[in-house]
Amino acid sequence: MINFNVPPYVDKAMEYIQECVRNQKICGDGAYTKKCNEWIEEKTKTAKCLLTTSCTHATELAALLCGIGPGEEVIMPSYTFVSTANAFVLRGAVPVFVDIRPDTMNMDEKLIEAAITEKTRAIVPVHYAGVACEMDTIMALASQYHLSVIEDAAQGIMSAYKGKALGAIGDFGCFSFHETKNYSMGEGGALLIQNPKDVEAAEIIREKGTNRSMYYRGQIDKYTWINFGSSYLPSDTNAAYLYAQLEIAEEINNARLSLWQRYYENLSPLAEAGKIDLPVIPEGCVHNAHMFYIKAADLEERTALIAHLKEKEILSVFHYIPLHTAPAGLKFGRFHGEDRYTTRESERLARLPMYYGLAMEQVDYICDVVKGFYA
Ligand SMILES: *Cc1c(COP(=O)(O)O)cnc(C)c1O
């Protein structure tokens, strides 16, 4: 059976985790958490990175930092994971969904302005499959209407838009290190903060509303309750597991890109024959091969394709059920404008196996099976 995803295995991870255990230093904000934060800051050229317990929590932290409150509106795509919306729904805000572009599956930047009202506070671009949203347009709108931009870059580490790292373009960026992502710590994520003025507030909220981070740096001699907050810091053992992968981040990225390229070349004849659609990488975007997907004609064909792959021992998956059609989406959010592509394109998309360690021969086999299905 070819699995859909296998988390990366890196030898050094064992050594680093053992070191945490041996030194009896496994709690949050230890040496490996700092190494990961610094690595990400350096790589993305962001003012500050704070490792978190998940991307979900990084987004919640960003929502708290933006001070978004009841009845306010946040513009986002409906084609995304639930956490993108939940972070704001938890603050009593209303997710306002706009349609996606069929080429990248990203929020259509041309539809955002019409969705802005007096209540709009933020835009949340989701960089689907690690391919950037049209950030120039989004940042210009945000500046014109005084809105915050929180990038859901859960899938976007190592990707770039016009030379800028994804997650480091908006006011805040959120990475995921869930085991289905390119780099993993089991459960984990990171908040990227562009403006140094937001750093102290972020540290306080992440540390249960206390100024413990300043205390640890020796800036104050006792710590106390400063603001509302929660606990968003991961154990250092998880950071140690992640750091082993960050050290070979380029190698992992290149391996994934080679697999992606192999899929693309193998399946191009099917696309040229009009049988399937392949992912589109717009000019100026550098992607990270987070996923390889193909688009079937419709839901029925996709269902048959996934079943056919399964018969040949290949696990392929689809996602997402558009949020505006889900029970919670109907209750908490609204769709602005027409759903031309969100539902239709989401029903066509199938994700093929993609992970560090997948063999080229396996990709060739998967492509042969896909071609067999269409023959
Ligand atoms: C994975 C993912 C998340 C959630 O990440 P967690 O780390 O599991 O909380 C959020 N948004 C998108 C687009 C994702 O792909």
Short mmCIF file of C-alpha atoms and ligand atoms in Angstrom, two decimals:
data_model
loop_
_atom_site.label_atom_id
_atom_site.label_comp_id
_atom_site.label_asym_id
_atom_site.label_seq_id
_atom_site.Cartn_x
_atom_site.Cartn_y
_atom_site.Cartn_z
CA MET A 1 0.00 0.00 0.00
CA ILE A 2 1.36 3.46 -0.87
CA ASN A 3 0.36 5.79 1.93
CA PHE A 4 -0.90 9.25 1.25
CA ASN A 5 1.43 10.80 3.82
CA VAL A 6 4.32 9.61 5.99
CA PRO A 7 5.92 12.06 8.43
CA PRO A 8 9.61 12.74 7.71
CA TYR A 9 12.14 10.51 9.42
CA VAL A 10 15.44 12.22 10.26
CA ASP A 11 18.15 10.36 12.24
CA LYS A 12 19.22 13.40 14.23
CA ALA A 13 15.75 13.72 15.74
CA MET A 14 16.44 10.76 18.06
CA GLU A 15 19.67 12.29 19.25
CA TYR A 16 18.12 15.70 19.92
CA ILE A 17 15.11 14.28 21.75
CA GLN A 18 17.39 12.09 23.88
CA GLU A 19 19.41 15.16 24.73
CA CYS A 20 16.28 16.96 26.00
CA VAL A 21 15.33 13.94 28.09
CA ARG A 22 18.84 13.37 29.43
CA ASN A 23 19.24 17.03 30.38
CA GLN A 24 15.77 16.96 31.95
CA LYS A 25 14.80 19.96 29.84
CA ILE A 26 11.58 19.20 28.04
CA CYS A 27 9.27 22.07 28.92
CA GLY A 28 8.47 25.02 26.66
CA ASP A 29 10.84 27.68 25.35
CA GLY A 30 13.95 25.54 25.79
CA ALA A 31 17.06 25.43 23.64
CA TYR A 32 15.44 23.69 20.64
CA THR A 33 12.45 26.01 20.60
CA LYS A 34 14.88 28.94 20.40
CA LYS A 35 16.84 27.26 17.61
CA CYS A 36 13.65 26.70 15.62
CA ASN A 37 12.50 30.30 16.17
CA GLU A 38 15.84 31.67 15.05
CA TRP A 39 16.01 29.36 12.05
CA ILE A 40 12.58 30.52 10.89
CA GLU A 41 13.37 34.20 11.53
CA GLU A 42 16.54 33.91 9.47
CA LYS A 43 14.93 31.91 6.67
CA THR A 44 11.84 34.08 6.30
CA LYS A 45 13.40 37.45 7.24
CA THR A 46 10.71 38.06 9.82
CA ALA A 47 11.13 40.19 12.93
CA LYS A 48 10.06 37.47 15.36
CA CYS A 49 8.95 33.85 15.27
CA LEU A 50 7.25 32.11 18.19
CA LEU A 51 6.81 28.37 18.03
CA THR A 52 3.28 27.35 19.03
CA THR A 53 1.35 24.18 19.79
CA SER A 54 -0.32 24.30 16.36
CA CYS A 55 -1.11 26.52 13.41
CA THR A 56 -4.64 26.66 14.82
CA HIS A 57 -3.21 28.23 17.98
CA ALA A 58 -0.92 30.56 16.02
CA THR A 59 -4.01 31.86 14.19
CA GLU A 60 -5.92 32.25 17.47
CA LEU A 61 -2.97 34.18 18.84
CA ALA A 62 -3.00 36.44 15.77
CA ALA A 63 -6.75 37.03 16.16
CA LEU A 64 -6.19 38.05 19.80
CA LEU A 65 -3.29 40.33 18.83
CA CYS A 66 -5.42 42.07 16.19
CA GLY A 67 -8.06 42.69 18.85
CA ILE A 68 -10.82 41.38 16.62
CA GLY A 69 -14.15 41.37 18.44
CA PRO A 70 -17.84 40.41 18.25
CA GLY A 71 -19.67 41.32 15.06
CA GLU A 72 -16.51 42.34 13.21
CA GLU A 73 -15.77 40.74 9.86
CA VAL A 74 -12.82 38.83 8.49
CA ILE A 75 -12.48 38.04 4.78
CA MET A 76 -11.17 34.59 3.85
CA PRO A 77 -11.72 31.79 1.34
CA SER A 78 -14.32 29.11 2.06
CA TYR A 79 -12.01 26.52 0.54
CA THR A 80 -9.76 26.07 3.58
CA PHE A 81 -9.31 24.15 6.82
CA VAL A 82 -11.71 24.92 9.67
CA SER A 83 -9.02 26.56 11.82
CA THR A 84 -8.77 29.56 9.48
CA ALA A 85 -12.34 30.47 10.41
CA ASN A 86 -12.47 29.14 13.99
CA ALA A 87 -9.77 31.49 15.23
CA PHE A 88 -12.05 34.45 14.46
CA VAL A 89 -15.36 32.77 15.30
CA LEU A 90 -13.95 32.21 18.80
CA ARG A 91 -13.66 36.03 19.06
CA GLY A 92 -17.30 36.43 18.00
CA ALA A 93 -16.30 37.67 14.55
CA VAL A 94 -17.98 36.73 11.27
CA PRO A 95 -15.99 34.94 8.56
CA VAL A 96 -16.93 36.46 5.21
CA PHE A 97 -16.07 33.95 2.51
CA VAL A 98 -15.14 34.94 -1.03
CA ASP A 99 -14.75 32.69 -4.04
CA ILE A 100 -11.47 31.11 -5.13
CA ARG A 101 -9.54 31.22 -8.39
CA PRO A 102 -9.80 27.92 -10.25
CA ASP A 103 -6.12 27.97 -11.25
CA THR A 104 -4.49 28.08 -7.78
CA MET A 105 -7.50 27.35 -5.53
CA ASN A 106 -6.56 30.52 -3.65
CA MET A 107 -8.92 33.33 -2.65
CA ASP A 108 -9.64 35.46 -5.74
CA GLU A 109 -7.98 38.78 -4.93
CA LYS A 110 -10.28 40.59 -7.36
CA LEU A 111 -13.32 39.73 -5.23
CA ILE A 112 -12.02 41.02 -1.90
CA GLU A 113 -12.74 44.72 -2.24
CA ALA A 114 -16.45 44.20 -2.88
CA ALA A 115 -16.70 42.16 0.33
CA ILE A 116 -15.26 44.93 2.52
CA THR A 117 -17.77 46.67 4.81
CA GLU A 118 -17.49 49.08 7.74
CA LYS A 119 -17.11 46.05 10.00
CA THR A 120 -14.22 44.45 8.13
CA ARG A 121 -11.06 44.18 10.24
CA ALA A 122 -8.82 41.68 8.51
CA ILE A 123 -8.05 39.63 5.42
CA VAL A 124 -6.84 36.05 5.81
CA PRO A 125 -5.19 34.73 2.65
CA VAL A 126 -4.62 30.96 2.65
CA HIS A 127 -1.67 29.89 0.51
CA TYR A 128 -3.13 26.65 -0.75
CA ALA A 129 -0.61 23.89 -1.52
CA GLY A 130 2.18 26.32 -0.64
CA VAL A 131 1.40 28.46 -3.69
CA ALA A 132 1.12 32.16 -2.88
CA CYS A 133 -2.02 34.26 -3.04
CA GLU A 134 -1.74 37.49 -5.03
CA MET A 135 -0.19 39.35 -2.08
CA ASP A 136 0.53 42.69 -3.81
CA THR A 137 -3.19 43.23 -4.37
CA ILE A 138 -4.09 41.99 -0.88
CA MET A 139 -1.52 44.18 0.89
CA ALA A 140 -2.59 47.24 -1.13
CA LEU A 141 -6.24 46.71 -0.16
CA ALA A 142 -5.28 46.19 3.48
CA SER A 143 -3.37 49.42 3.53
CA GLN A 144 -6.12 51.35 1.75
CA TYR A 145 -8.85 50.11 4.13
CA HIS A 146 -6.67 49.83 7.28
CA LEU A 147 -7.11 46.09 7.65
CA SER A 148 -4.82 43.54 9.25
CA VAL A 149 -3.46 40.72 7.12
CA ILE A 150 -3.02 37.32 8.75
CA GLU A 151 -1.50 34.79 6.36
CA ASP A 152 -2.61 31.22 6.83
CA ALA A 153 0.72 29.85 5.63
CA ALA A 154 0.08 26.46 7.26
CA GLN A 155 1.21 24.85 3.99
CA GLY A 156 3.62 27.59 2.97
CA ILE A 157 6.98 27.22 4.71
CA MET A 158 9.86 27.43 2.16
CA SER A 159 7.59 29.07 -0.43
CA ALA A 160 7.89 32.62 -1.68
CA TYR A 161 6.00 35.37 -3.46
CA LYS A 162 8.13 37.77 -5.52
CA GLY A 163 11.15 36.94 -3.41
CA LYS A 164 9.39 37.23 -0.02
CA ALA A 165 8.81 34.23 2.20
CA LEU A 166 5.18 33.25 2.68
CA GLY A 167 4.12 34.00 6.24
CA ALA A 168 6.41 37.04 6.35
CA ILE A 169 4.38 39.38 4.14
CA GLY A 170 1.25 40.20 6.18
CA ASP A 171 1.16 41.52 9.77
CA PHE A 172 1.14 37.95 11.03
CA GLY A 173 1.87 34.62 9.42
CA CYS A 174 0.95 31.16 10.68
CA PHE A 175 2.87 27.96 9.92
CA SER A 176 1.80 24.40 10.71
CA PHE A 177 4.12 21.60 11.75
CA HIS A 178 1.37 19.02 11.93
CA GLU A 179 2.52 15.62 10.75
CA THR A 180 0.79 16.08 7.39
CA LYS A 181 2.89 19.15 6.58
CA ASN A 182 6.34 19.37 4.95
CA TYR A 183 8.10 19.65 8.32
CA SER A 184 6.58 18.17 11.40
CA MET A 185 6.68 18.13 15.18
CA GLY A 186 3.63 15.91 15.60
CA GLU A 187 1.40 18.79 16.59
CA GLY A 188 2.88 22.26 16.34
CA GLY A 189 3.06 25.54 14.51
CA ALA A 190 4.58 29.00 14.55
CA LEU A 191 3.46 32.59 14.61
CA LEU A 192 5.51 34.99 12.49
CA ILE A 193 5.35 38.60 13.60
CA GLN A 194 6.41 41.33 11.17
CA ASN A 195 6.18 44.38 13.39
CA PRO A 196 8.51 44.46 16.43
CA LYS A 197 5.86 46.45 18.32
CA ASP A 198 3.62 43.34 18.42
CA VAL A 199 6.26 41.03 19.87
CA GLU A 200 5.88 41.78 23.56
CA ALA A 201 2.08 41.46 23.46
CA ALA A 202 2.42 38.15 21.61
CA GLU A 203 4.87 36.76 24.16
CA ILE A 204 2.52 37.72 26.98
CA ILE A 205 -0.59 36.12 25.45
CA ARG A 206 1.37 32.97 24.57
CA GLU A 207 2.62 32.71 28.18
CA LYS A 208 -0.79 32.69 29.92
CA GLY A 209 -1.00 36.48 30.00
CA THR A 210 2.21 36.82 32.01
CA ASN A 211 5.52 38.54 31.30
CA ARG A 212 7.43 35.32 32.00
CA SER A 213 9.41 35.65 28.73
CA MET A 214 10.86 38.95 29.94
CA TYR A 215 11.62 37.36 33.30
CA TYR A 216 13.56 34.53 31.62
CA ARG A 217 15.58 37.07 29.66
CA GLY A 218 16.44 38.80 32.93
CA GLN A 219 14.63 42.00 31.93
CA ILE A 220 12.49 41.96 35.11
CA ASP A 221 13.05 40.27 38.50
CA LYS A 222 9.61 38.68 38.94
CA TYR A 223 6.80 37.90 36.58
CA THR A 224 3.13 38.62 36.94
CA TRP A 225 -0.28 38.59 35.24
CA ILE A 226 -0.31 41.41 32.66
CA ASN A 227 -3.09 40.65 30.20
CA PHE A 228 -5.50 37.94 29.05
CA GLY A 229 -3.69 34.96 27.64
CA SER A 230 -3.46 31.24 27.16
CA SER A 231 -0.82 28.55 26.78
CA TYR A 232 0.49 28.26 23.27
CA LEU A 233 4.03 27.03 23.77
CA PRO A 234 5.08 23.51 22.79
CA SER A 235 7.36 21.15 24.73
CA ASP A 236 11.02 21.36 23.76
CA THR A 237 11.07 17.65 22.84
CA ASN A 238 8.68 18.44 19.98
CA ALA A 239 10.87 21.35 18.92
CA ALA A 240 13.91 19.02 18.96
CA TYR A 241 12.12 16.67 16.56
CA LEU A 242 11.32 19.61 14.27
CA TYR A 243 14.79 21.14 14.44
CA ALA A 244 16.37 17.98 13.03
CA GLN A 245 14.24 18.51 9.91
CA LEU A 246 14.87 22.25 9.65
CA GLU A 247 18.61 21.51 9.59
CA ILE A 248 18.06 19.60 6.34
CA ALA A 249 15.16 21.73 5.14
CA GLU A 250 16.66 22.30 1.68
CA GLU A 251 17.24 18.60 1.15
CA ILE A 252 13.66 17.76 2.14
CA ASN A 253 12.34 20.58 -0.03
CA ASN A 254 14.39 19.53 -3.07
CA ALA A 255 13.32 15.91 -2.69
CA ARG A 256 9.66 16.95 -2.60
CA LEU A 257 10.11 19.27 -5.59
CA SER A 258 11.66 16.44 -7.62
CA LEU A 259 8.69 14.19 -6.87
CA TRP A 260 6.31 17.00 -7.77
CA GLN A 261 8.12 17.59 -11.05
CA ARG A 262 8.00 13.87 -11.87
CA TYR A 263 4.24 13.80 -11.31
CA TYR A 264 3.86 16.92 -13.42
CA GLU A 265 5.86 15.60 -16.36
CA ASN A 266 4.29 12.15 -16.21
CA LEU A 267 0.77 13.49 -16.14
CA SER A 268 1.17 16.38 -18.59
CA PRO A 269 0.04 14.29 -21.60
CA LEU A 270 -3.26 13.58 -19.80
CA ALA A 271 -3.68 17.30 -19.13
CA GLU A 272 -2.85 18.14 -22.75
CA ALA A 273 -5.46 15.62 -23.86
CA GLY A 274 -8.00 17.51 -21.76
CA LYS A 275 -8.65 14.60 -19.36
CA ILE A 276 -7.42 16.24 -16.16
CA ASP A 277 -6.19 19.59 -14.86
CA LEU A 278 -2.83 20.03 -13.15
CA PRO A 279 -1.74 22.59 -10.52
CA VAL A 280 -0.78 26.06 -11.75
CA ILE A 281 2.18 27.97 -10.29
CA PRO A 282 1.81 31.65 -11.22
CA GLU A 283 4.83 33.70 -12.22
CA GLY A 284 6.69 35.10 -9.24
CA CYS A 285 5.68 32.20 -7.00
CA VAL A 286 8.19 29.69 -5.68
CA HIS A 287 6.37 26.71 -4.19
CA ASN A 288 7.38 23.95 -1.79
CA ALA A 289 5.71 20.88 -3.30
CA HIS A 290 3.43 20.66 -0.28
CA MET A 291 0.99 18.61 -2.32
CA PHE A 292 0.41 17.21 -5.75
CA TYR A 293 -3.20 17.25 -6.85
CA ILE A 294 -5.05 16.56 -10.06
CA LYS A 295 -8.53 17.61 -11.02
CA ALA A 296 -11.00 15.15 -12.49
CA ALA A 297 -13.99 16.24 -14.59
CA ASP A 298 -16.41 16.22 -11.67
CA LEU A 299 -17.31 14.65 -8.33
CA GLU A 300 -18.45 11.38 -9.87
CA GLU A 301 -15.23 10.91 -11.84
CA ARG A 302 -13.12 11.84 -8.83
CA THR A 303 -14.92 9.28 -6.64
CA ALA A 304 -14.25 6.60 -9.25
CA LEU A 305 -10.61 7.67 -9.59
CA ILE A 306 -9.96 7.49 -5.83
CA ALA A 307 -11.61 4.05 -5.72
CA HIS A 308 -9.51 2.89 -8.67
CA LEU A 309 -6.31 4.08 -6.99
CA LYS A 310 -7.32 2.29 -3.79
CA GLU A 311 -7.83 -0.95 -5.69
CA LYS A 312 -4.25 -0.57 -6.89
CA GLU A 313 -3.07 0.02 -3.30
CA ILE A 314 -2.65 3.78 -3.57
CA LEU A 315 -4.19 6.09 -0.99
CA SER A 316 -5.41 9.36 -2.39
CA VAL A 317 -7.58 11.89 -0.55
CA PHE A 318 -9.72 14.93 -1.18
CA HIS A 319 -10.55 17.99 0.92
CA TYR A 320 -12.05 20.50 1.89
CA ILE A 321 -15.82 20.58 2.20
CA PRO A 322 -16.29 24.33 1.57
CA LEU A 323 -16.77 26.00 4.95
CA HIS A 324 -19.81 28.02 3.90
CA THR A 325 -21.73 24.80 3.19
CA ALA A 326 -20.85 23.18 6.55
CA PRO A 327 -23.23 23.42 9.55
CA ALA A 328 -20.88 25.76 11.47
CA GLY A 329 -20.18 27.83 8.37
CA LEU A 330 -23.91 28.39 7.85
CA LYS A 331 -24.25 29.37 11.50
CA PHE A 332 -21.22 31.65 11.88
CA GLY A 333 -20.28 32.95 8.46
CA ARG A 334 -21.58 34.18 5.16
CA PHE A 335 -20.49 33.89 1.56
CA HIS A 336 -20.10 37.16 -0.30
CA GLY A 337 -20.89 37.04 -4.00
CA GLU A 338 -21.33 33.97 -6.13
CA ASP A 339 -19.87 30.51 -5.48
CA ARG A 340 -18.66 29.97 -9.03
CA TYR A 341 -15.59 27.88 -8.30
CA THR A 342 -15.33 27.00 -4.59
CA THR A 343 -17.76 24.08 -4.60
CA ARG A 344 -17.21 22.99 -8.18
CA GLU A 345 -13.41 22.91 -8.05
CA SER A 346 -13.28 21.37 -4.56
CA GLU A 347 -15.34 18.45 -5.87
CA ARG A 348 -12.87 17.80 -8.70
CA LEU A 349 -9.64 17.76 -6.70
CA ALA A 350 -7.78 14.60 -5.61
CA ARG A 351 -4.45 14.69 -3.76
CA LEU A 352 -1.89 12.05 -4.69
CA PRO A 353 0.69 10.59 -2.26
CA MET A 354 3.43 13.11 -1.46
CA TYR A 355 6.02 12.83 1.27
CA TYR A 356 9.75 12.91 1.93
CA GLY A 357 10.89 9.34 1.32
CA LEU A 358 8.38 8.53 -1.43
CA ALA A 359 10.31 6.86 -4.26
CA MET A 360 10.39 8.07 -7.87
CA GLU A 361 9.35 4.56 -8.97
CA GLN A 362 6.30 4.86 -6.75
CA VAL A 363 5.41 8.16 -8.42
CA ASP A 364 5.81 6.48 -11.82
CA TYR A 365 3.58 3.63 -10.70
CA ILE A 366 0.91 6.05 -9.38
CA CYS A 367 0.99 7.96 -12.68
CA ASP A 368 0.62 4.71 -14.63
CA VAL A 369 -2.43 3.84 -12.56
CA VAL A 370 -3.93 7.30 -13.17
CA LYS A 371 -3.24 6.92 -16.90
CA GLY A 372 -4.80 3.45 -16.80
CA PHE A 373 -7.93 4.92 -15.28
CA TYR A 374 -8.26 7.41 -18.12
CA ALA A 375 -7.33 4.97 -20.89
C1 LIG B 1 -2.96 22.16 8.46
C2 LIG B 1 -3.68 23.44 8.28
C3 LIG B 1 -4.12 24.20 9.39
C4 LIG B 1 -4.05 23.72 10.81
O1 LIG B 1 -2.81 23.36 11.24
P1 LIG B 1 -2.62 22.70 12.70
O2 LIG B 1 -1.16 22.86 12.96
O3 LIG B 1 -3.05 21.29 12.58
O4 LIG B 1 -3.44 23.47 13.66
C5 LIG B 1 -4.69 25.43 9.14
N1 LIG B 1 -4.87 25.90 7.91
C6 LIG B 1 -4.48 25.20 6.81
C7 LIG B 1 -4.68 25.78 5.46
C8 LIG B 1 -3.90 23.94 6.98
O5 LIG B 1 -3.52 23.24 5.89
#
